[in-house]
Amino acid sequence: MADDKRAANDPLAGVKPDQRQSAFKRTADPWIEIGRVNYGGDRTMVSTVERVVLDADASQYPGFEKKLLKVATASDCTECGYGFICRLLALIGSDESVEILKAKLQDSSEVIAHSTRMVLEGVGSDKALAALKAAQPGIKGREAEGVAGAIKRMS
Amino acid sequence: MKATRRDFIKSAGIATGAIAAFPTIIPSGVLGADAPSKVLNLACVGVGGMGGSHIKQLKGRSNVRIRAVADVDAVFAQNAANTINRQYGNKDCKIFGDFREVTRDKDIDLITVATPDHWHALPAIDAIRHGKDVYVEKPLTLTIREGQVLVSELRKHNRIGQTGTQQRSTEKFHFAAELIRNGRFGKIGHIDVLIPANNMFVGAEWKPEPVPVGLDYDFWLGPAPYAPYTSQRTHYQFRYILDVAGGQTTNWGAHYLDIAQWALGMDESGPVEIDGHGVFPTSGLFTAPTRVDVRYKYANGVTMRMRTRTDGVYDGNIIFYGDKGTLNVSRRKLVADPAALLNEKIGDGEVRLYNSRDHFANWIECCQTRQKPVSDLAIGHKTTNLCNIGNIVMLLQRKLKWDPVKEVFDGDQMANRMLQRSMRGPWSLA
């Protein structure tokens, strides 16, 4: 349709061709929304990212890992979102995830701490084992036994 | 006015984790061979739906005595104890919230496990490590790794373990498997397994709810990742949430894939190639596939396809296609083409499969004779592997090669990382 024939309520009415893309409102970015999901909330965006990661070629893992880590370490990442992200990092994560997340093994939230441990157990590398051992003395409560069990299994 | 859960628990004198007082139980090992305690002392872990069924089947037997129940739901536990006490005409049944109270009780000989799937392995392993024989519901375990540890511990501690795949103790399936094994239908080229569709559904949203009085939700979650309580998560519906179960793939696949493995003589092995294209919910609480479609291929060329049936029948079906005929068997029927093949008699010199007609009786007898039961845990593990790798390939939607002996995928990091899961503390397989 020619630009000068558009109806007044057409979103593209009066928009020059080279400005079309920026004229539309931005839709939610699943890679950002995954860090904002709450328990019981809409997990459609999480499912979208999950599908992308599950379908990825192994050569794409490092790039996706970086994207996930960026969201996981954002200050506004929810506990629920962190859990979802860690499940995916457990599948594609590397020693980079171990290095960036290991401090959270001692998080005051047992949920965050276990989610982090999930990543390290998934990576399963010597570095992951070393990080678990290093964190062990500072971990209390249920996670103390969880970490001990993970170390025993991975050793 | 209808009694609330709180009223019920108050009147029953239950507090979560409380231990009632009872008369002394004499363990069977103390008395002599001729003593009436060829009766084995048994405790049930998980006494909801399936556990309640176990109690119905066990309580009337003269060679076992149900001494205790353990369940994180105090109402389930009390109901079960009431049933048992009515049977025995006393009030002796112990009630526990923590399964370790029974798996570590030196006066208990046998343990049944009928918990949600994520709780099958740990109580069974704990029981085995403390000298008990076990009966574990299907699917045997939530992950491949759990199954490996369970079977290893069973052998290490020389215990007897039966998987709850009771179709192996049914004449119809036994006969079908013997017909196939003895070549009555010729060389089998393909097997179709149909499993029911999901029978529970939830909406796109759910909300965390207060935990009901009497349910130890933290213990219910156990090794599974944290998620807040909602009534739609627990009891029957857990089976549609992949954190704690495997959907209909395991719920029904564990029964019918088991018959396929038996008929093919693959109890110590499995397929070598697998492909899957399931349909998974992208919103809401449930995460297990609503449409299952998995294709297996064995090293001898036999193919098998398991998929969700669309005719609304809530039963499974297995159809063997051989070059001499077709055999269709389910809990409801046994049909052959040509029909005359059902008149065949299996001779003494032919392959005779383990003959059991009562799954619990077989287990109990084996606990006394120390022979392996018809659905030994190692067999249940191999069958459950088919279910669990089925879910994995459906999630990944790609064809993978599987080593059924080493129990690993060939060359797929992501798939191999799915063979085990991190357990929420304090639980672990160690």
Coordinates of C-alpha atoms in Angstrom, one line a residue:
Chain A
M1 CA 0.0 0.0 0.0
A2 CA 1.3 3.4 -0.8
D3 CA 2.3 5.4 2.3
D4 CA -0.1 8.3 1.4
K5 CA -3.1 6.0 1.2
R6 CA -2.8 4.7 4.8
A7 CA -5.8 5.1 7.1
A8 CA -5.4 7.5 10.0
N9 CA -5.4 4.7 12.5
D10 CA -2.8 2.8 10.7
P11 CA 0.4 2.7 12.9
L12 CA 2.4 3.4 9.8
A13 CA 0.4 6.4 8.8
G14 CA 2.7 9.4 8.3
V15 CA 5.8 7.4 9.1
K16 CA 8.6 7.7 6.6
P17 CA 9.9 4.4 5.2
D18 CA 13.3 4.6 6.9
Q19 CA 11.6 5.2 10.3
R20 CA 9.2 2.3 10.2
Q21 CA 11.0 -0.1 12.6
S22 CA 11.5 2.5 15.3
A23 CA 7.9 3.5 15.1
F24 CA 6.6 0.3 16.6
K25 CA 6.5 0.0 20.3
R26 CA 9.2 -2.4 21.5
T27 CA 7.9 -5.8 22.5
A28 CA 9.2 -7.5 25.6
D29 CA 12.6 -9.1 25.2
P30 CA 12.4 -12.7 26.5
W31 CA 16.1 -12.6 27.5
I32 CA 15.3 -9.7 29.9
E33 CA 11.9 -11.0 31.0
I34 CA 13.3 -14.3 32.1
G35 CA 15.0 -12.5 35.0
R36 CA 11.7 -10.8 36.1
V37 CA 9.4 -13.9 36.3
N38 CA 7.8 -14.6 39.6
Y39 CA 6.3 -17.8 41.1
G40 CA 3.0 -18.4 39.5
G41 CA 3.6 -15.7 36.9
D42 CA 3.4 -16.1 33.1
R43 CA 6.4 -18.3 32.1
T44 CA 5.9 -17.9 28.4
M45 CA 9.0 -15.9 28.0
V46 CA 11.0 -18.4 30.0
S47 CA 9.7 -21.2 27.8
T48 CA 10.8 -19.1 24.7
V49 CA 14.3 -18.8 26.0
E50 CA 14.4 -22.4 27.1
R51 CA 13.4 -23.5 23.6
V52 CA 16.1 -21.4 22.1
V53 CA 18.7 -22.9 24.4
L54 CA 17.6 -26.5 24.1
D55 CA 17.7 -26.2 20.3
A56 CA 21.1 -24.5 20.2
D57 CA 24.1 -26.0 18.6
A58 CA 26.9 -26.5 21.0
S59 CA 28.9 -23.8 19.3
Q60 CA 26.2 -21.3 20.4
Y61 CA 26.4 -22.3 24.1
P62 CA 29.1 -19.7 25.1
G63 CA 27.1 -16.8 23.6
F64 CA 23.9 -17.9 25.3
E65 CA 25.7 -18.6 28.5
K66 CA 26.9 -14.9 28.5
K67 CA 23.4 -13.7 27.9
L68 CA 22.0 -15.8 30.8
L69 CA 24.8 -14.8 33.2
K70 CA 24.1 -11.1 32.4
V71 CA 20.5 -11.5 33.5
A72 CA 21.3 -13.8 36.5
T73 CA 23.7 -11.2 37.9
A74 CA 21.4 -8.2 37.4
S75 CA 20.3 -6.6 40.6
D76 CA 16.6 -7.0 39.8
C77 CA 16.8 -10.7 39.0
T78 CA 14.0 -12.4 40.9
E79 CA 14.6 -15.6 42.9
C80 CA 12.2 -17.5 40.5
G81 CA 14.0 -16.1 37.5
Y82 CA 17.4 -17.0 38.9
G83 CA 16.2 -20.5 39.3
F84 CA 15.1 -20.9 35.7
I85 CA 18.3 -19.3 34.5
C86 CA 20.4 -21.7 36.6
R87 CA 18.5 -24.7 35.2
L88 CA 19.6 -23.6 31.7
L89 CA 23.1 -22.9 32.8
A90 CA 23.3 -26.3 34.3
L91 CA 22.9 -27.6 30.8
I92 CA 25.2 -25.3 28.8
G93 CA 27.3 -23.6 31.4
S94 CA 31.1 -23.7 31.6
D95 CA 33.8 -22.7 34.0
E96 CA 32.8 -19.1 33.2
S97 CA 29.5 -19.7 35.0
V98 CA 31.4 -21.2 37.9
E99 CA 33.6 -18.2 38.2
I100 CA 30.8 -15.6 38.0
L101 CA 28.3 -17.4 40.2
K102 CA 30.3 -19.2 42.8
A103 CA 29.9 -16.5 45.4
K104 CA 26.2 -17.2 45.5
L105 CA 26.8 -20.7 46.9
Q106 CA 26.9 -18.9 50.2
D107 CA 23.9 -16.7 49.5
S108 CA 21.6 -16.2 52.5
S109 CA 18.7 -17.5 50.4
E110 CA 18.8 -21.3 50.3
V111 CA 16.9 -21.2 47.1
I112 CA 19.6 -19.0 45.4
A113 CA 22.3 -21.1 46.9
H114 CA 20.9 -24.3 45.7
S115 CA 20.2 -22.9 42.2
T116 CA 23.8 -21.9 42.0
R117 CA 24.9 -25.3 43.1
M118 CA 22.7 -26.7 40.4
V119 CA 24.9 -24.9 37.8
L120 CA 28.2 -26.1 39.3
E121 CA 27.0 -29.7 39.5
G122 CA 25.8 -29.5 35.9
V123 CA 29.2 -28.1 34.7
G124 CA 30.9 -30.8 36.8
S125 CA 34.4 -29.6 36.1
D126 CA 37.4 -29.6 38.4
K127 CA 36.9 -25.9 38.8
A128 CA 33.3 -26.4 39.8
L129 CA 34.4 -29.0 42.4
A130 CA 37.1 -26.7 43.7
A131 CA 34.5 -23.9 44.0
L132 CA 32.2 -26.1 46.0
K133 CA 35.0 -27.2 48.3
A134 CA 36.1 -23.6 48.8
A135 CA 32.6 -22.5 49.7
Q136 CA 31.8 -25.4 51.9
P137 CA 33.2 -24.1 55.2
G138 CA 31.0 -21.0 55.0
I139 CA 27.7 -22.7 54.2
K140 CA 25.2 -23.5 56.9
G141 CA 21.8 -25.1 57.1
R142 CA 20.3 -27.5 54.5
E143 CA 22.8 -26.4 51.9
A144 CA 25.7 -27.5 54.0
E145 CA 24.6 -31.1 53.5
G146 CA 23.6 -30.5 50.0
V147 CA 27.1 -29.2 49.1
A148 CA 28.7 -32.1 51.0
G149 CA 26.6 -34.6 49.0
A150 CA 27.5 -32.8 45.8
I151 CA 31.2 -32.9 46.6
K152 CA 31.1 -36.6 47.5
R153 CA 29.3 -37.4 44.2
M154 CA 31.7 -35.3 42.1
S155 CA 34.9 -36.4 43.7
Chain B
M1 CA -20.4 -28.0 59.9
K2 CA -17.7 -29.9 57.9
A3 CA -14.7 -30.6 60.0
T4 CA -11.6 -28.7 58.9
R5 CA -8.3 -30.4 58.4
R6 CA -7.1 -28.7 61.6
D7 CA -10.1 -30.2 63.6
F8 CA -9.4 -33.6 62.2
I9 CA -5.7 -33.6 63.1
K10 CA -6.5 -32.2 66.6
S11 CA -9.0 -34.9 67.3
A12 CA -6.7 -37.6 66.0
G13 CA -4.0 -36.4 68.3
I14 CA -1.5 -36.0 65.4
A15 CA 1.3 -33.6 65.3
T16 CA 3.6 -33.5 62.3
G17 CA 6.5 -35.8 63.0
A18 CA 5.0 -37.1 66.2
I19 CA 5.7 -40.7 67.1
A20 CA 2.9 -42.7 68.8
A21 CA 3.6 -45.2 71.5
F22 CA 3.2 -48.9 70.7
P23 CA 3.7 -52.4 71.9
T24 CA 7.1 -54.0 71.1
I25 CA 7.4 -55.5 67.7
I26 CA 9.3 -58.7 67.6
P27 CA 11.5 -58.7 64.4
S28 CA 11.2 -61.9 62.4
G29 CA 14.9 -62.6 62.6
V30 CA 14.7 -63.1 66.4
L31 CA 12.4 -66.1 66.3
G32 CA 13.2 -69.6 65.1
A33 CA 12.5 -71.0 61.7
D34 CA 9.3 -72.7 62.9
A35 CA 7.9 -69.7 64.7
P36 CA 4.8 -68.0 63.4
S37 CA 7.0 -65.1 62.4
K38 CA 7.7 -66.3 59.1
V39 CA 5.6 -63.2 59.2
L40 CA 7.7 -60.3 57.9
N41 CA 7.2 -56.8 59.4
L42 CA 6.5 -54.2 56.8
A43 CA 6.3 -50.5 56.7
C44 CA 4.8 -48.3 53.9
V45 CA 6.4 -45.1 52.8
G46 CA 3.9 -42.9 50.9
V47 CA 0.3 -43.9 51.6
G48 CA -1.7 -41.7 49.3
G49 CA -3.4 -43.1 46.2
M50 CA -1.1 -45.8 45.2
G51 CA 0.1 -46.4 48.7
G52 CA -3.4 -46.9 49.8
S53 CA -3.8 -49.5 47.1
H54 CA -0.6 -51.3 48.4
I55 CA -2.2 -51.5 51.9
K56 CA -5.4 -53.0 50.5
Q57 CA -3.3 -55.7 48.8
L58 CA -1.0 -56.4 51.7
K59 CA -3.1 -56.1 54.8
G60 CA -4.9 -59.4 54.4
R61 CA -1.8 -61.5 53.8
S62 CA -0.7 -63.9 56.5
N63 CA 3.0 -63.7 55.8
V64 CA 3.4 -59.9 56.4
R65 CA 2.3 -57.6 59.1
I66 CA 2.1 -53.9 58.3
R67 CA 3.6 -52.2 61.4
A68 CA 4.0 -48.6 60.4
V69 CA 3.3 -46.0 57.8
A70 CA 5.3 -42.9 56.9
D71 CA 3.8 -40.0 54.9
V72 CA 4.4 -36.2 54.9
D73 CA 0.6 -35.8 54.8
A74 CA -0.7 -36.5 58.3
V75 CA -4.2 -37.1 57.1
F76 CA -3.0 -39.7 54.6
A77 CA -1.0 -41.3 57.3
Q78 CA -3.8 -41.4 59.8
N79 CA -6.3 -42.8 57.2
A80 CA -3.8 -45.5 56.3
A81 CA -3.2 -46.4 59.9
N82 CA -6.9 -46.6 60.6
T83 CA -7.3 -49.0 57.7
I84 CA -4.5 -51.2 59.0
N85 CA -5.7 -51.1 62.6
R86 CA -9.2 -52.1 61.5
Q87 CA -7.7 -55.1 59.7
Y88 CA -5.8 -56.3 62.6
G89 CA -8.3 -55.3 65.3
N90 CA -5.9 -53.1 67.2
K91 CA -4.3 -49.7 67.3
D92 CA -0.7 -50.7 66.9
C93 CA 0.1 -49.1 63.5
K94 CA 2.9 -46.5 64.0
I95 CA 2.6 -43.2 62.1
F96 CA 5.6 -41.2 61.1
G97 CA 6.2 -38.1 58.9
D98 CA 9.9 -38.9 58.2
F99 CA 10.5 -42.1 56.2
R100 CA 13.8 -42.6 58.0
E101 CA 11.9 -43.6 61.1
V102 CA 10.9 -46.8 59.3
T103 CA 13.7 -47.4 56.9
R104 CA 16.1 -47.4 59.9
D105 CA 13.9 -49.3 62.3
K106 CA 15.7 -52.6 63.0
D107 CA 12.3 -54.2 63.7
I108 CA 11.1 -53.6 60.2
D109 CA 12.0 -56.2 57.4
L110 CA 10.2 -54.8 54.3
I111 CA 9.6 -51.3 53.0
T112 CA 7.1 -50.3 50.2
V113 CA 7.6 -47.0 48.5
A114 CA 4.6 -45.3 46.9
T115 CA 5.6 -41.7 47.1
P116 CA 5.7 -39.2 44.2
D117 CA 8.5 -40.1 41.7
H118 CA 11.1 -37.7 43.0
W119 CA 10.9 -39.5 46.3
H120 CA 11.2 -43.1 45.0
A121 CA 15.0 -43.4 45.1
L122 CA 16.1 -41.9 48.4
P123 CA 13.8 -43.9 50.8
A124 CA 14.5 -47.1 48.8
I125 CA 18.2 -46.6 49.0
D126 CA 18.0 -45.7 52.7
A127 CA 16.0 -48.8 53.4
I128 CA 18.4 -51.0 51.5
R129 CA 21.4 -49.6 53.3
H130 CA 19.7 -50.4 56.6
G131 CA 19.0 -54.0 55.7
K132 CA 15.5 -53.9 54.3
D133 CA 14.0 -55.4 51.2
V134 CA 12.0 -53.0 49.1
Y135 CA 9.0 -52.7 46.7
V136 CA 9.3 -49.5 44.7
E137 CA 6.5 -48.1 42.6
K138 CA 7.1 -47.3 38.9
P139 CA 8.7 -45.4 37.4
L140 CA 11.5 -46.7 39.5
T141 CA 13.4 -43.4 39.6
L142 CA 13.2 -39.8 38.4
T143 CA 16.7 -39.8 36.8
I144 CA 19.0 -42.4 35.2
R145 CA 21.6 -41.7 37.9
E146 CA 19.2 -42.4 40.7
G147 CA 18.4 -45.8 39.1
Q148 CA 22.1 -46.6 38.8
V149 CA 22.7 -45.9 42.5
L150 CA 19.6 -47.8 43.6
V151 CA 20.5 -51.0 41.7
S152 CA 24.1 -50.7 42.8
E153 CA 23.1 -50.5 46.4
L154 CA 20.6 -53.3 46.1
R155 CA 23.4 -55.7 44.9
K156 CA 26.0 -54.4 47.3
H157 CA 23.8 -55.0 50.3
N158 CA 22.3 -58.2 48.9
R159 CA 18.7 -57.1 49.2
I160 CA 15.6 -58.0 47.3
G161 CA 13.9 -55.3 45.3
Q162 CA 10.7 -55.4 43.3
T163 CA 9.5 -52.7 40.8
G164 CA 5.8 -52.0 40.8
T165 CA 5.4 -53.1 37.2
Q166 CA 2.7 -55.5 38.1
Q167 CA 1.7 -56.3 34.5
R168 CA 4.6 -58.9 34.5
S169 CA 2.5 -60.8 37.1
T170 CA -0.6 -60.8 34.8
E171 CA -1.3 -63.9 32.7
K172 CA -2.3 -61.9 29.6
F173 CA 1.0 -60.0 29.4
H174 CA 3.0 -63.1 30.4
F175 CA 1.5 -65.2 27.6
A176 CA 1.9 -62.4 25.1
A177 CA 5.6 -62.0 25.9
E178 CA 6.2 -65.8 25.7
L179 CA 4.4 -65.9 22.3
I180 CA 6.7 -63.2 21.0
R181 CA 9.8 -64.6 22.5
N182 CA 9.1 -68.0 21.0
G183 CA 8.6 -66.6 17.5
R184 CA 5.0 -67.3 17.1
F185 CA 4.5 -64.0 15.4
G186 CA 7.8 -64.4 13.5
K187 CA 10.5 -61.8 13.4
I188 CA 9.2 -58.6 15.1
G189 CA 9.9 -55.6 13.0
H190 CA 8.0 -52.9 14.9
I191 CA 6.2 -52.3 18.1
D192 CA 3.6 -49.6 18.8
V193 CA 2.9 -48.4 22.3
L194 CA 0.0 -46.2 23.0
I195 CA -0.4 -44.4 26.3
P196 CA -3.2 -42.3 27.6
A197 CA -3.4 -38.6 27.3
N198 CA -3.1 -36.5 30.4
N199 CA -6.2 -36.7 32.6
M200 CA -5.5 -33.5 34.6
F201 CA -5.3 -30.0 33.3
V202 CA -4.5 -26.6 34.8
G203 CA -4.9 -23.1 33.6
A204 CA -2.1 -20.7 32.4
E205 CA -1.7 -19.2 35.8
W206 CA -1.3 -20.4 39.4
K207 CA -0.7 -18.7 42.7
P208 CA 1.2 -19.7 45.7
E209 CA -1.1 -20.8 48.5
P210 CA -0.8 -21.4 52.2
V211 CA 0.3 -24.9 53.1
P212 CA -2.5 -26.9 54.6
V213 CA -2.3 -28.0 58.2
G214 CA -0.9 -31.4 58.4
L215 CA 1.2 -31.4 55.2
D216 CA 4.9 -31.1 55.7
Y217 CA 5.4 -29.4 52.3
D218 CA 9.1 -28.8 52.8
F219 CA 9.6 -32.6 53.2
W220 CA 7.2 -33.2 50.3
L221 CA 9.5 -31.1 48.1
G222 CA 12.5 -32.9 49.5
P223 CA 15.2 -33.1 46.8
A224 CA 13.2 -31.2 44.2
P225 CA 14.1 -27.6 43.4
Y226 CA 12.2 -25.1 45.6
A227 CA 8.8 -24.0 44.4
P228 CA 6.0 -22.5 46.6
Y229 CA 3.1 -24.6 47.5
T230 CA 0.0 -24.7 45.4
S231 CA -2.7 -27.4 45.8
Q232 CA -2.3 -28.2 42.1
R233 CA 1.3 -29.3 42.6
T234 CA 0.9 -32.1 45.1
H235 CA -0.9 -35.5 45.4
Y236 CA -2.1 -36.9 42.0
Q237 CA -1.2 -33.9 39.9
F238 CA 2.5 -34.0 40.8
R239 CA 3.0 -36.4 37.9
Y240 CA 2.6 -33.6 35.3
I241 CA 5.4 -31.5 36.7
L242 CA 8.8 -32.5 35.4
D243 CA 10.7 -31.4 38.6
V244 CA 9.1 -34.3 40.4
A245 CA 7.8 -36.7 37.8
G246 CA 7.8 -37.6 34.1
G247 CA 4.2 -37.2 32.9
Q248 CA 2.4 -40.0 31.1
T249 CA 5.8 -41.0 29.5
T250 CA 6.8 -42.5 32.8
N251 CA 3.3 -43.0 34.4
W252 CA 2.1 -45.3 31.6
G253 CA 5.3 -45.8 29.6
A254 CA 6.8 -47.6 32.6
H255 CA 4.1 -50.3 32.3
Y256 CA 4.0 -50.9 28.5
L257 CA 7.6 -50.3 27.6
D258 CA 8.3 -52.8 30.3
I259 CA 6.3 -55.4 28.4
A260 CA 8.1 -54.6 25.2
Q261 CA 11.5 -55.0 26.8
W262 CA 10.4 -58.3 28.3
A263 CA 9.0 -59.7 25.1
L264 CA 12.1 -58.6 23.2
G265 CA 14.5 -60.1 25.7
M266 CA 16.0 -56.7 26.4
D267 CA 15.8 -56.6 30.2
E268 CA 19.6 -56.1 30.5
S269 CA 19.8 -53.7 27.6
G270 CA 17.7 -51.3 25.6
P271 CA 17.5 -49.3 22.4
V272 CA 20.5 -47.7 20.8
E273 CA 18.8 -44.9 18.9
I274 CA 16.0 -42.6 20.0
D275 CA 14.1 -39.7 18.6
G276 CA 11.3 -37.7 20.1
H277 CA 8.9 -34.8 19.3
G278 CA 6.7 -34.1 22.2
V279 CA 4.4 -31.2 22.8
F280 CA 5.1 -29.4 26.0
P281 CA 3.1 -26.7 27.8
T282 CA 4.7 -23.2 27.6
S283 CA 2.7 -21.7 30.4
G284 CA 1.1 -22.7 33.6
L285 CA 2.2 -25.1 36.3
F286 CA 2.4 -28.4 34.3
T287 CA 5.6 -29.0 32.4
A288 CA 5.3 -32.6 31.3
P289 CA 4.4 -33.3 27.7
T290 CA 0.7 -33.2 26.7
R291 CA 1.6 -35.2 23.5
V292 CA 4.2 -37.9 23.7
D293 CA 5.9 -39.2 20.6
V294 CA 9.1 -41.2 21.0
R295 CA 10.7 -43.5 18.6
Y296 CA 13.3 -46.1 19.7
K297 CA 15.5 -48.4 17.6
Y298 CA 17.2 -51.5 19.0
A299 CA 20.5 -52.8 17.7
N300 CA 18.8 -55.8 16.1
G301 CA 16.7 -53.4 14.0
V302 CA 13.5 -53.6 15.9
T303 CA 11.8 -50.2 16.0
M304 CA 9.3 -49.0 18.6
R305 CA 7.1 -45.9 18.8
M306 CA 5.4 -44.7 21.9
R307 CA 2.8 -42.1 21.5
T308 CA -0.2 -40.5 23.1
R309 CA -3.5 -42.2 22.1
T310 CA -6.2 -39.9 20.8
D311 CA -9.3 -42.1 21.3
G312 CA -9.9 -41.1 24.9
V313 CA -9.3 -44.6 26.3
Y314 CA -7.5 -44.4 29.7
D315 CA -5.3 -47.4 29.2
G316 CA -2.2 -48.4 27.4
N317 CA -1.8 -50.7 24.5
I318 CA 1.1 -52.5 22.9
I319 CA 1.0 -53.9 19.4
F320 CA 3.7 -56.2 18.1
Y321 CA 4.1 -56.4 14.3
G322 CA 5.9 -59.6 13.2
D323 CA 6.3 -61.2 9.8
K324 CA 3.9 -64.0 10.8
G325 CA 1.2 -61.8 12.5
T326 CA 0.2 -59.0 14.8
L327 CA -0.4 -59.2 18.5
N328 CA -2.3 -56.5 20.3
V329 CA -2.4 -56.6 24.1
S330 CA -3.6 -54.3 26.9
R331 CA -5.1 -54.7 30.3
R332 CA -8.5 -55.0 28.6
K333 CA -7.8 -57.4 25.8
L334 CA -5.5 -59.8 23.9
V335 CA -6.1 -59.9 20.2
A336 CA -4.0 -61.6 17.5
D337 CA -4.0 -61.7 13.7
P338 CA -4.2 -64.6 12.8
A339 CA -6.4 -65.3 15.9
A340 CA -5.4 -68.9 15.9
L341 CA -2.0 -67.9 17.3
L342 CA -3.6 -67.4 20.7
N343 CA -4.3 -71.1 20.8
E344 CA -0.6 -71.8 20.7
K345 CA 0.9 -73.7 23.7
I346 CA 4.4 -72.9 24.8
G347 CA 6.4 -76.1 25.1
D348 CA 8.8 -77.2 27.8
G349 CA 11.8 -76.9 25.6
E350 CA 11.0 -73.3 24.6
V351 CA 11.7 -70.0 26.3
R352 CA 9.7 -69.8 29.5
L353 CA 9.5 -66.5 31.2
Y354 CA 9.3 -65.8 34.9
N355 CA 5.9 -67.0 36.0
S356 CA 4.3 -64.8 38.7
R357 CA 0.6 -64.3 39.2
D358 CA 0.6 -62.0 42.2
H359 CA 3.2 -59.2 42.2
F360 CA 3.2 -58.7 46.0
A361 CA 3.2 -62.4 46.7
N362 CA 6.1 -62.9 44.4
W363 CA 8.1 -60.1 46.1
I364 CA 7.3 -61.4 49.6
E365 CA 8.2 -65.0 48.6
C366 CA 11.5 -63.8 47.2
C367 CA 12.3 -61.9 50.3
Q368 CA 12.0 -65.2 52.1
T369 CA 13.8 -67.3 49.5
R370 CA 16.3 -64.6 48.5
Q371 CA 15.6 -65.2 44.8
K372 CA 15.2 -62.3 42.4
P373 CA 11.6 -61.3 41.9
V374 CA 9.9 -61.0 38.5
S375 CA 10.5 -57.2 38.3
D376 CA 13.8 -57.0 40.0
L377 CA 15.0 -53.4 40.4
A378 CA 17.6 -53.8 37.7
I379 CA 14.9 -54.7 35.2
G380 CA 12.7 -51.8 36.4
H381 CA 15.7 -49.5 36.0
K382 CA 16.3 -50.5 32.3
T383 CA 12.6 -50.0 31.6
T384 CA 12.5 -46.7 33.4
N385 CA 15.6 -45.6 31.4
L386 CA 13.4 -45.8 28.2
C387 CA 10.9 -43.5 29.8
N388 CA 13.5 -41.0 31.1
I389 CA 15.5 -40.8 27.9
G390 CA 12.2 -40.5 26.1
N391 CA 11.5 -37.3 28.0
I392 CA 15.0 -36.1 27.4
V393 CA 14.8 -36.5 23.6
M394 CA 11.4 -35.0 23.5
L395 CA 12.7 -31.9 25.3
L396 CA 15.7 -31.7 23.0
Q397 CA 13.7 -32.7 19.8
R398 CA 16.7 -34.3 18.2
K399 CA 17.7 -37.9 17.4
L400 CA 20.3 -39.3 19.7
K401 CA 22.4 -42.4 20.0
W402 CA 22.1 -44.2 23.4
D403 CA 24.5 -46.7 24.9
P404 CA 22.1 -49.0 26.9
V405 CA 24.9 -50.7 28.8
K406 CA 27.0 -47.6 29.7
E407 CA 23.8 -45.6 30.0
V408 CA 25.0 -42.5 28.3
F409 CA 24.1 -40.6 25.1
D410 CA 26.7 -40.5 22.4
G411 CA 28.2 -37.1 21.9
D412 CA 25.6 -34.8 23.4
Q413 CA 26.7 -32.8 26.4
M414 CA 23.3 -31.3 27.1
A415 CA 21.5 -34.7 27.0
N416 CA 24.1 -36.3 29.2
R417 CA 23.8 -33.5 31.7
M418 CA 20.1 -34.4 32.0
L419 CA 20.9 -37.9 33.2
Q420 CA 21.1 -36.6 36.8
R421 CA 19.9 -33.6 38.8
S422 CA 21.1 -31.6 41.7
M423 CA 19.2 -32.4 44.9
R424 CA 18.0 -29.7 47.3
G425 CA 19.8 -30.1 50.6
P426 CA 20.0 -31.9 52.9
W427 CA 19.3 -34.7 50.4
S428 CA 21.8 -36.4 48.1
L429 CA 22.6 -39.8 46.6
A430 CA 25.9 -39.9 48.3

